[in-house]
CSV table of C-alpha atoms in Angstrom, one decimal:
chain,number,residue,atom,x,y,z
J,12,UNK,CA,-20.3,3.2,-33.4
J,13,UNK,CA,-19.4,1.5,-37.2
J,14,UNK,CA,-23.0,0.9,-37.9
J,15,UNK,CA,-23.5,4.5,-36.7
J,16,UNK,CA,-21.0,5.7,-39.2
J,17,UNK,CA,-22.4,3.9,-41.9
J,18,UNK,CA,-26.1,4.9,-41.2
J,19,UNK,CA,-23.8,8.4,-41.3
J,20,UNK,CA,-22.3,7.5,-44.7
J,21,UNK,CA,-25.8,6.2,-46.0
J,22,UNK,CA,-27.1,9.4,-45.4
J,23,UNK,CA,-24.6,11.2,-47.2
J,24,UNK,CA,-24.8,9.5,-50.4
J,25,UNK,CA,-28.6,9.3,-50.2
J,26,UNK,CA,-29.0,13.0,-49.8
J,27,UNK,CA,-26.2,14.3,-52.2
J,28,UNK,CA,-27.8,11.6,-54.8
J,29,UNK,CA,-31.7,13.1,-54.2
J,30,UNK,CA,-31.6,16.5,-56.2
J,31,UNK,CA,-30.7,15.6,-59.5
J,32,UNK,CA,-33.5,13.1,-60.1
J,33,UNK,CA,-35.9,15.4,-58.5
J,34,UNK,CA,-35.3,18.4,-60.8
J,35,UNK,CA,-37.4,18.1,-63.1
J,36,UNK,CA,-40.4,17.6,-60.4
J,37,UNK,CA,-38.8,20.6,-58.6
J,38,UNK,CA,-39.1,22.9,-61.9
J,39,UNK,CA,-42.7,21.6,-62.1
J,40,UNK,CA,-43.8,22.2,-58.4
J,41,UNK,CA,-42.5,25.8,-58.4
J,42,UNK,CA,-42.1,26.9,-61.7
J,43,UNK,CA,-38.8,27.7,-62.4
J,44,UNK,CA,-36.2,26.9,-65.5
J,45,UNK,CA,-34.0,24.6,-65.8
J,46,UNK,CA,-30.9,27.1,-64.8
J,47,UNK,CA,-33.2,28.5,-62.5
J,48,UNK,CA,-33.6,24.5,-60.9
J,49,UNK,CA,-30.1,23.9,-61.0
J,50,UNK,CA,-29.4,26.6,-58.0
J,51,UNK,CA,-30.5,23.2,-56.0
J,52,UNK,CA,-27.3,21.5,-56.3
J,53,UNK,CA,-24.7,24.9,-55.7
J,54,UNK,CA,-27.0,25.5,-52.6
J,55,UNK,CA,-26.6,22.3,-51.1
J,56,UNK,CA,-22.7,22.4,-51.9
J,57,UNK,CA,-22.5,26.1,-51.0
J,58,UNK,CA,-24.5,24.5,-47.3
J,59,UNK,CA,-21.9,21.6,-47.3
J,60,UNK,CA,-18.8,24.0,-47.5
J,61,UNK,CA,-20.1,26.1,-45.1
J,62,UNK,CA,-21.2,23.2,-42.6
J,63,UNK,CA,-17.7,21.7,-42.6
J,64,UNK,CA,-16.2,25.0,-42.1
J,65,UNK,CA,-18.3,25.6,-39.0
J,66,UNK,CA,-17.8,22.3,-37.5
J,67,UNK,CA,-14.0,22.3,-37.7
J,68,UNK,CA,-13.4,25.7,-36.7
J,69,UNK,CA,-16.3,26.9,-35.4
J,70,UNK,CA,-17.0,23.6,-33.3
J,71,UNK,CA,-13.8,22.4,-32.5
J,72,UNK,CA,-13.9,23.0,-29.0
J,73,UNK,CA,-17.3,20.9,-28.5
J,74,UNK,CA,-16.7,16.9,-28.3
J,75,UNK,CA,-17.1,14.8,-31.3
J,76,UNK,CA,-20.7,13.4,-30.2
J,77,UNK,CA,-22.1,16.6,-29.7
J,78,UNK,CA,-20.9,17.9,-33.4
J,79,UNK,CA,-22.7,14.7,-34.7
J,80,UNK,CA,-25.5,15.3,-32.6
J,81,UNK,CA,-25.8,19.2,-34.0
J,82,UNK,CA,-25.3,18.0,-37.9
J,83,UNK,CA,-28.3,15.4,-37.2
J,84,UNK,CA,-30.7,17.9,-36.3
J,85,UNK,CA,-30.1,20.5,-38.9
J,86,UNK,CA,-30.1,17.6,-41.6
J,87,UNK,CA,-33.3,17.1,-39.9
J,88,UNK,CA,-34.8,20.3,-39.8
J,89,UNK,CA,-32.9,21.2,-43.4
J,90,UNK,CA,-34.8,17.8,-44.8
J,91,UNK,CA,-38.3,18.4,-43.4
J,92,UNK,CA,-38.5,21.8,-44.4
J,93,UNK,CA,-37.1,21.6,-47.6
J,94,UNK,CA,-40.3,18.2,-48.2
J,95,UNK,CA,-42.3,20.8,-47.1
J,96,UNK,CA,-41.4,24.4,-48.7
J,97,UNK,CA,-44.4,26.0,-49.7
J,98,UNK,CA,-41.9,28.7,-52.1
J,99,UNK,CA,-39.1,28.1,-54.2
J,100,UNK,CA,-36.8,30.8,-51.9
J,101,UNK,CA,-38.0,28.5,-48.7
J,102,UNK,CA,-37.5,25.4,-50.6
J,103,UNK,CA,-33.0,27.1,-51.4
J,104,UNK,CA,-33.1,27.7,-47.8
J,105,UNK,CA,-33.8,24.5,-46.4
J,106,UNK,CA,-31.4,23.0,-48.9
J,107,UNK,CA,-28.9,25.3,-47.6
J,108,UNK,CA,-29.7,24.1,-44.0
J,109,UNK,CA,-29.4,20.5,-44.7
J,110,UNK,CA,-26.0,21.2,-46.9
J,111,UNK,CA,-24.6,22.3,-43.4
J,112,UNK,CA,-25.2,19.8,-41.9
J,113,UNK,CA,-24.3,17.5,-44.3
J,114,UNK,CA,-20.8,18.9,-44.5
J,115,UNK,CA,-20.8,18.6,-40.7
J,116,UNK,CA,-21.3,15.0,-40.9
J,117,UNK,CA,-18.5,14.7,-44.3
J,118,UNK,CA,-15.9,16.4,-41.8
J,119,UNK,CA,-16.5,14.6,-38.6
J,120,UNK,CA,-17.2,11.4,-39.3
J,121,UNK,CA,-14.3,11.0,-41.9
J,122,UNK,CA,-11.9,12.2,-39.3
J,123,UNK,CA,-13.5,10.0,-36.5
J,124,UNK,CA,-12.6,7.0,-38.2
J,125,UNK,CA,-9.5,7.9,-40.0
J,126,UNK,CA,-8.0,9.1,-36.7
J,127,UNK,CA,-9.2,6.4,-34.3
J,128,UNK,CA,-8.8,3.2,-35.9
J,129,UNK,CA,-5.0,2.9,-35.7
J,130,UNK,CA,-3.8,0.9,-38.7
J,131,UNK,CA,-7.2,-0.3,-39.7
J,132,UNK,CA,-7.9,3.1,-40.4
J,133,UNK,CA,-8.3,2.7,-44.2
J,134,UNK,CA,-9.7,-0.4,-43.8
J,135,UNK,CA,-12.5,1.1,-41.4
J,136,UNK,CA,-13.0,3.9,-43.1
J,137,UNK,CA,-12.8,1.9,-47.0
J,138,UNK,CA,-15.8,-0.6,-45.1
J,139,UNK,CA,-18.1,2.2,-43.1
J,140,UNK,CA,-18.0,4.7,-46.4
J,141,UNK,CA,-19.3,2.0,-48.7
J,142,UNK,CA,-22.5,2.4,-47.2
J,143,UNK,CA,-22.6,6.1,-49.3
J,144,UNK,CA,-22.6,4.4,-52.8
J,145,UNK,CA,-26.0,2.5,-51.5
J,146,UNK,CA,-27.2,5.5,-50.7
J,147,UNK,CA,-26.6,7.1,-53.6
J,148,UNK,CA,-28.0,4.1,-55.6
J,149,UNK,CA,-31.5,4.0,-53.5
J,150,UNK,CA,-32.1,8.0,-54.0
J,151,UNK,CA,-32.3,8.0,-58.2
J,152,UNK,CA,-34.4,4.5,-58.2
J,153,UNK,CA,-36.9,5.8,-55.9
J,154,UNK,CA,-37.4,9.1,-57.6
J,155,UNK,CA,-37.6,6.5,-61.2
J,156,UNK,CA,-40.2,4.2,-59.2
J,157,UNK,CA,-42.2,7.4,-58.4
J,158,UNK,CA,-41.1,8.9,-55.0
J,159,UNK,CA,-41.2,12.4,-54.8
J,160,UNK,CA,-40.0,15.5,-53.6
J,161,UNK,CA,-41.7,15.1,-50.2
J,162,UNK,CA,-41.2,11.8,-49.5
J,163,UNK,CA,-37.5,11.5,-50.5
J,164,UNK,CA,-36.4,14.3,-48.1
J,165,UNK,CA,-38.3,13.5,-45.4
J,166,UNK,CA,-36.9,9.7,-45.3
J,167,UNK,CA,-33.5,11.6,-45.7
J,168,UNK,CA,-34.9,13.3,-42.4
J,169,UNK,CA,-35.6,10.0,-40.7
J,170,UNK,CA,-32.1,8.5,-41.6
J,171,UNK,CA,-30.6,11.8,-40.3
J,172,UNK,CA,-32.8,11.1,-37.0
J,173,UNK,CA,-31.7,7.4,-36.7
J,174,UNK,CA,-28.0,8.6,-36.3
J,175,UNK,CA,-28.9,9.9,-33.1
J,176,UNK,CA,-28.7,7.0,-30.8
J,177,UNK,CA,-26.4,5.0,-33.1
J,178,UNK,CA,-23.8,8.2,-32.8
J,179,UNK,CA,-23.9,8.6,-28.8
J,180,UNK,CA,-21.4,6.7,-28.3
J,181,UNK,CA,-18.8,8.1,-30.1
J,182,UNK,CA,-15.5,9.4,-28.2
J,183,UNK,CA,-15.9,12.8,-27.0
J,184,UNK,CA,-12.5,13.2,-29.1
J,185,UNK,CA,-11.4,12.3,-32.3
J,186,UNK,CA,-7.0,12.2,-30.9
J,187,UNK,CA,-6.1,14.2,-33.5
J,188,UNK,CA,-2.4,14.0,-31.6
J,189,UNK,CA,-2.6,10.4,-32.3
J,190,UNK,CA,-1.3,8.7,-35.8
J,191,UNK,CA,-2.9,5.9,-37.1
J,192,UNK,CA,-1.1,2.7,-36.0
J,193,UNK,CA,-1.7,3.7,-32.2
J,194,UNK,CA,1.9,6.0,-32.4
J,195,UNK,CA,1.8,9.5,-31.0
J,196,UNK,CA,2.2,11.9,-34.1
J,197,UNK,CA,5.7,13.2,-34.7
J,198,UNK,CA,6.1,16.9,-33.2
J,199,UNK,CA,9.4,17.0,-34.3
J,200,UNK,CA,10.2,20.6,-34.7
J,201,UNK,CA,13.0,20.8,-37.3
J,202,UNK,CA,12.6,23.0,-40.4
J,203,UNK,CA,13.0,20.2,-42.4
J,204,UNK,CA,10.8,17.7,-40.8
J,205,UNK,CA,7.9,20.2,-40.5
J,206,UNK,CA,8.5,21.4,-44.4
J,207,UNK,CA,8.0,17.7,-45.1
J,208,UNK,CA,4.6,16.9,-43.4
J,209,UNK,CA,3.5,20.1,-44.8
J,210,UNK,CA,4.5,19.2,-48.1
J,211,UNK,CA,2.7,15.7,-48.3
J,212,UNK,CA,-0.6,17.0,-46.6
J,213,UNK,CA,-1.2,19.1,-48.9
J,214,UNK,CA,-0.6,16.7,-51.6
J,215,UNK,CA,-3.2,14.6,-50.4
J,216,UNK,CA,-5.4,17.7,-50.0
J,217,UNK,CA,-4.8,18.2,-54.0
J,218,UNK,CA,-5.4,14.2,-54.5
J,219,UNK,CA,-8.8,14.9,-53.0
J,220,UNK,CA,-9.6,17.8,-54.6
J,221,UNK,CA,-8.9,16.4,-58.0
J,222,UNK,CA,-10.3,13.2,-57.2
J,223,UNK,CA,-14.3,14.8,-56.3
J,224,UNK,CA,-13.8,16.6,-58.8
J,225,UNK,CA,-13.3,13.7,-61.0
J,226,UNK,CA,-15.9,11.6,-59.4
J,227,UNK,CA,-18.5,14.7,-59.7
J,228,UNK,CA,-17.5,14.7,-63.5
J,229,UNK,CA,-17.8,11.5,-63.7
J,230,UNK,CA,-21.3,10.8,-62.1
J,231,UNK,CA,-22.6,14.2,-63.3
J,232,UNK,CA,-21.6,14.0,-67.3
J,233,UNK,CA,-21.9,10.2,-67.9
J,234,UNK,CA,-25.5,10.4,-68.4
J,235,UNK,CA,-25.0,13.4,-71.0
J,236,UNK,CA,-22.4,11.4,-72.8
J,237,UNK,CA,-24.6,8.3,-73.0
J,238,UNK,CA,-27.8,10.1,-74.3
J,239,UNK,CA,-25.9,12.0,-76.8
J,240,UNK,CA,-22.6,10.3,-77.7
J,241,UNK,CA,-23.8,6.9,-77.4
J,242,UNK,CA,-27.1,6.4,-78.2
J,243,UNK,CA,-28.4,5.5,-75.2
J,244,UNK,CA,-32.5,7.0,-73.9
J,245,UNK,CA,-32.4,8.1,-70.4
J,246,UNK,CA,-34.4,5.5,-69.0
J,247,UNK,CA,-31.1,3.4,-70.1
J,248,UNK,CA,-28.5,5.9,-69.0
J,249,UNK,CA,-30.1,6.2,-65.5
J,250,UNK,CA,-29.6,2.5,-65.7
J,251,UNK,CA,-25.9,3.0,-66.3
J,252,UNK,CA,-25.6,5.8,-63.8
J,253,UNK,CA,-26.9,3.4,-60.9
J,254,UNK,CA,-24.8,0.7,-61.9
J,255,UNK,CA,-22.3,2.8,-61.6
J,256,UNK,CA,-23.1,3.8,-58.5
J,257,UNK,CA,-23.3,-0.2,-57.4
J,258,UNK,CA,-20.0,-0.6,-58.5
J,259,UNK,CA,-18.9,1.8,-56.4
J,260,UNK,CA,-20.2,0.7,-53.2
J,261,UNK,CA,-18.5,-3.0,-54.4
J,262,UNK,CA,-15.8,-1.3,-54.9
J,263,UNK,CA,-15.9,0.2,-51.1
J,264,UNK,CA,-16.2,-3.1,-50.1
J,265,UNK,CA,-13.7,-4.8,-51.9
J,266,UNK,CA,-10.8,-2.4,-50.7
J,267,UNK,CA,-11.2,-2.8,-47.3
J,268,UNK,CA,-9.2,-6.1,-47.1
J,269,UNK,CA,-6.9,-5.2,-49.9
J,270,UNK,CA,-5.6,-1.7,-47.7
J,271,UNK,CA,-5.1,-3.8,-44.7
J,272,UNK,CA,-2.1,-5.5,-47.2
J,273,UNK,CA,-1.2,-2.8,-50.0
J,274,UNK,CA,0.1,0.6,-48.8
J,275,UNK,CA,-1.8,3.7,-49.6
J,276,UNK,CA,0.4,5.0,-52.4
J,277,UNK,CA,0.6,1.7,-54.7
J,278,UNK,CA,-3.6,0.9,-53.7
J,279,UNK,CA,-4.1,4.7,-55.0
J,280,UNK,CA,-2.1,4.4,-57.9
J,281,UNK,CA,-3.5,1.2,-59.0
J,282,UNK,CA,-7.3,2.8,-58.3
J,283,UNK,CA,-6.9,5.6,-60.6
J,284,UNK,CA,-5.3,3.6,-63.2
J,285,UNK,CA,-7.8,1.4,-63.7
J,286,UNK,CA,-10.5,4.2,-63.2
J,287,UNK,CA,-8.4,5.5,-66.3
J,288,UNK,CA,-8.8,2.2,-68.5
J,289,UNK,CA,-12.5,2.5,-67.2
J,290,UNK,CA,-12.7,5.5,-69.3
J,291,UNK,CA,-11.1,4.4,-72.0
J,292,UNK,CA,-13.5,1.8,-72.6
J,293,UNK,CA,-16.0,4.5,-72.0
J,294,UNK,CA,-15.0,6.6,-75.0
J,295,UNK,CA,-15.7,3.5,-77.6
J,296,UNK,CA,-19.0,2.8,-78.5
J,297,UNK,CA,-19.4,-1.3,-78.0
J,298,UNK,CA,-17.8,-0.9,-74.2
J,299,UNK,CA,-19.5,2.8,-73.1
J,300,UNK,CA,-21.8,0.8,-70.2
J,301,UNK,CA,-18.9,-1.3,-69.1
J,302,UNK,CA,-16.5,1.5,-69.0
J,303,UNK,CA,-18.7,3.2,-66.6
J,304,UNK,CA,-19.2,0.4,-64.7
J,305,UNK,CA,-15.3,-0.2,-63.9
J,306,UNK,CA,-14.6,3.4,-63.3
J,307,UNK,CA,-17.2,3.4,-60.7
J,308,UNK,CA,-15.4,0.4,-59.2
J,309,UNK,CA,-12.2,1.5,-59.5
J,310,UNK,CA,-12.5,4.9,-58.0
J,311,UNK,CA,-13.9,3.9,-54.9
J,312,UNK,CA,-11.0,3.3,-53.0
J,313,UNK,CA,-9.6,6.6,-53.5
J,314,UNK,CA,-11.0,9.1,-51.2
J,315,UNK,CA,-10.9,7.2,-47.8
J,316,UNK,CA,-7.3,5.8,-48.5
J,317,UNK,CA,-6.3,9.3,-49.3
J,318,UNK,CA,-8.3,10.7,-46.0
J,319,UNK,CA,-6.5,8.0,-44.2
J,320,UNK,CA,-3.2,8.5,-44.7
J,321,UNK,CA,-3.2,12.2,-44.7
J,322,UNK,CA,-4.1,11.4,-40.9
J,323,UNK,CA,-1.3,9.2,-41.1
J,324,UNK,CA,1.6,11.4,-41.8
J,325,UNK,CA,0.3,13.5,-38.4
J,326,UNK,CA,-1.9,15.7,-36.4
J,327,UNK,CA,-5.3,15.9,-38.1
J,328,UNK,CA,-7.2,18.3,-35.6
J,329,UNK,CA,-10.8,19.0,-36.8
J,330,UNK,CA,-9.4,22.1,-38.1
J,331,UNK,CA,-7.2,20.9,-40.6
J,332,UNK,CA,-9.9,18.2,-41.5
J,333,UNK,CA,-12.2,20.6,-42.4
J,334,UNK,CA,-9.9,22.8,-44.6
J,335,UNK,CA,-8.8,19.4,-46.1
J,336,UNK,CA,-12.7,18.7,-47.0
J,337,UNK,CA,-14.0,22.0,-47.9
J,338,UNK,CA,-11.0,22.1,-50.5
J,339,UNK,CA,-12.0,18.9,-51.3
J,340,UNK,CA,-15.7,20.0,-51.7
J,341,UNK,CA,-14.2,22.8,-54.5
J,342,UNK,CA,-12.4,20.1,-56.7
J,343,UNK,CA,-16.2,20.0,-59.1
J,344,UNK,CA,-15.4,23.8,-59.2
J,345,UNK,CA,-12.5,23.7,-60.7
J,346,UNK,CA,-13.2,20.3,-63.2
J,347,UNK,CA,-16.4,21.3,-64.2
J,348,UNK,CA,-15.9,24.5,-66.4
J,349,UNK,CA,-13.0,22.7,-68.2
J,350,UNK,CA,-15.4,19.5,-69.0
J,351,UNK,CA,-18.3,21.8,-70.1
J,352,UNK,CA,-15.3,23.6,-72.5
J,353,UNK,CA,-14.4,20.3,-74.2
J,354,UNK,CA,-17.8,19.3,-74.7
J,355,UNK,CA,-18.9,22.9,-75.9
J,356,UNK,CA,-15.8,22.7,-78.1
J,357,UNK,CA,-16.0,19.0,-79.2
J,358,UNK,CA,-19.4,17.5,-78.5
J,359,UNK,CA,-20.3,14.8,-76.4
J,360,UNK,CA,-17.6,12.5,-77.4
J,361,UNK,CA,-14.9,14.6,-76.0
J,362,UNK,CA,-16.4,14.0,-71.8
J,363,UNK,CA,-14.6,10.9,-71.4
J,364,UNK,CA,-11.5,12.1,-72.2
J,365,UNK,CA,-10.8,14.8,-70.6
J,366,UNK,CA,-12.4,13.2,-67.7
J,367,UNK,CA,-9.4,10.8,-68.0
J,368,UNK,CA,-7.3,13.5,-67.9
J,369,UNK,CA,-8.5,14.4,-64.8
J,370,UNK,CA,-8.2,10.9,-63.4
J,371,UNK,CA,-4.1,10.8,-64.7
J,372,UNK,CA,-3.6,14.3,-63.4
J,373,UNK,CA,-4.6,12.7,-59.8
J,374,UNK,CA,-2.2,9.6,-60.4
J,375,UNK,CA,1.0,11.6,-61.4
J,376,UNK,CA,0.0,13.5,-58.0
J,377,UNK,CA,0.2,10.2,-56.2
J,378,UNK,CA,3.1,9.1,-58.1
J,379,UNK,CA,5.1,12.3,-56.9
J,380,UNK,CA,4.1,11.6,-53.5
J,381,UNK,CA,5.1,8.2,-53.3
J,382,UNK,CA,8.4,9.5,-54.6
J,383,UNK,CA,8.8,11.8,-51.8
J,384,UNK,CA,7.5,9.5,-48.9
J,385,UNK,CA,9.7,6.3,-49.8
J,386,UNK,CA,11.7,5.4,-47.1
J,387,UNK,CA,9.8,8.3,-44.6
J,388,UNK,CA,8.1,7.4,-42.3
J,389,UNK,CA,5.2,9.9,-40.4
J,390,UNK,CA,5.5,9.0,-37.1
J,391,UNK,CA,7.9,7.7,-34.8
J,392,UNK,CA,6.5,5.1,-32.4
J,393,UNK,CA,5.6,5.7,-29.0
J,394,UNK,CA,7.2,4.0,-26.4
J,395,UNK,CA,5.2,1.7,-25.0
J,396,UNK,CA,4.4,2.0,-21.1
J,397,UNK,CA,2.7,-1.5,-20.1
């Protein structure tokens, strides 16, 4: 079941990493502006919110495989039909399709393996998620090699196919009622102790949300910054953008041994930190490349420690995973307009940093939530019956 989730994970990244590069082919192929081209990326986001809000509400009744198995073949279908469209509004569609069941596979996979794992949870989930950087890394150097429209999605449609058989095995629950660690999650039913869980959860939810929303700054700007703040051509910041992306999948890899030692708060904290000094570097001209480089390596651990130990503080039904991830899916919505603002307002040179403003906004978050969670723990343990 790990190598299916990283196939899973693979898929993600390769997918989410295919329509930028392929813009410019897609304005060609159908004739549309470059506003006009961009509707590519909202539909597939507008397909991914939609597809984790259907599979943890909608589906949350059908077991875990069978979800997995549904988000396969619309990835499938979305993929092939999107290689294929013959007309722009065909070509939205599909991209919609495939967003679905994209978001399908975000939600339920993420909570498979942070809910499952017991105290390897992070660990797991740090090691099986790496597998999306090298998917986001493969998609741009293909389309710069030459790969096209057609053949990029439809090998996004065979990887989405592969999870089939790798996936089947997966529990036909994710134990939402069970903590990582292997401990029954509290059910305590004081005011205070419910105002508490409450209260972290959806700290970590606004962890996540700030945190896409400064990865999505951070991947979607840097090449904008580079061509006109640093001097760089694009074949040179398309260099920088998959080394970036390299670093992050190190970076994936890395944490996985470190979160099996360092709890979640102090491994976050130090992450976003050092993502910060990243962009430091990033904002002077002799250090721009390496900047980018570290921040990519430095975020990495963030999203799957977070996901982890929001599962840890209790019950994470598929529900509340997929509210956790389509709010997560909003954090570019909100970051976005106010980087476009400091760029429209003080050029180029102003992206990275606000974007580090972003990144500290996330670590004072953290930093509160340590506060608040020191000598707390989320779940009593079970007592133990053999």
């Amino acid at each position: 079941m790990t190598l299916g989730g990283a196939v899973a994970f693979f898929l993600l990244g390769l997918l989410v990493a295919s329509y930028g590069p392929l813009l410019p082919q897609v304005q060609e192929d159908f004739g549309v502006s470059s506003s006009s081209a961009g509707l590519l990326l909202g539909a597939h986001a507008a397909g991914g919110v939609v597809g984790i809000l259907l599979a943890g509400l909608g589906g949350a009744r059908l077991p875990v495989r069978w979800r997995l198995l549904v988000a396969a073949l619309v990835v499938v279908a979305g993929c092939t039909g999107a290689a294929l469209a013959p007309t722009w509004p065909v070509l939205l569609t599909c991209v919609v399709l495939a967003g679905s069941g994209w978001g399908g596979f975000e939600l339920d996979v993420n909570v498979l393996f942070a809910s499952t794992r017991g105290t390897r949870s992070a660990a797991v989930l740090t090691l099986v998620s790496a597998a999306f950087g090298l998917g986001a890394v493969l998609a741009p150097a293909a389309v710069a090699v030459g790969a096209g429209r057609t053949s990029v999605l439809l090998a996004s449609a065979a990887v989405a196919a592969l999870t089939i058989p790798l996936l089947a095995t997966a529990p036909d629950s994710a134990r939402p009622d069970t903590a990582p660690g292997g401990h029954r999650a509290d059910r305590t039913s004081g005011p205070a102790r419910r105002a508490h869980l409450t209260g972290v959860q959806l700290g970590l939810t606004a962890v996540l949300v700030v945190y896409v929303g400064a990865e999505a700054g951070v991947a979607g700007w840097m090449s904008t910054h580079l061509v006109h703040a640093a001097g760089a051509g694009a074949g040179g910041a398309a260099a920088v953008t998959s080394s970036f992306w390299i670093a992050f999948t190190l970076g994936r890899l890395l944490a996985a041994p470190i979160s099996l030692r360092l709890a979640p708060a102090p491994l976050l904290l130090a992450s976003l930190l050092l993502a910060g000094a990243g962009l430091v570097l990033a904002s002077t001209g002799s250090a721009v490349r390496t900047g980018y480089v570290l921040t990519g390596l430095f975020l990495a651990p963030v999203f799957p420690t977070a996901f982890a130990w929001l599962a840890a503080r209790g019950p994470l039904a598929p529900g509340a995973g997929a509210l956790v991830l389509a709010a997560a899916s909003a954090g570019p919505v909100l970051t976005a307009p106010v980087i476009g603002a400091s760029h429209d307002t003080w050029g180029p040179s102003a992206i990275p940093a606000t974007l580090l403003a972003v990144v500290l906004l996330d670590a004072a978050v953290v930093l509160g939530l340590a506060s608040r969670t020191r000598h707390r723990p989320a779940a009593e343990p079970a007592t133990r019956t053999a």
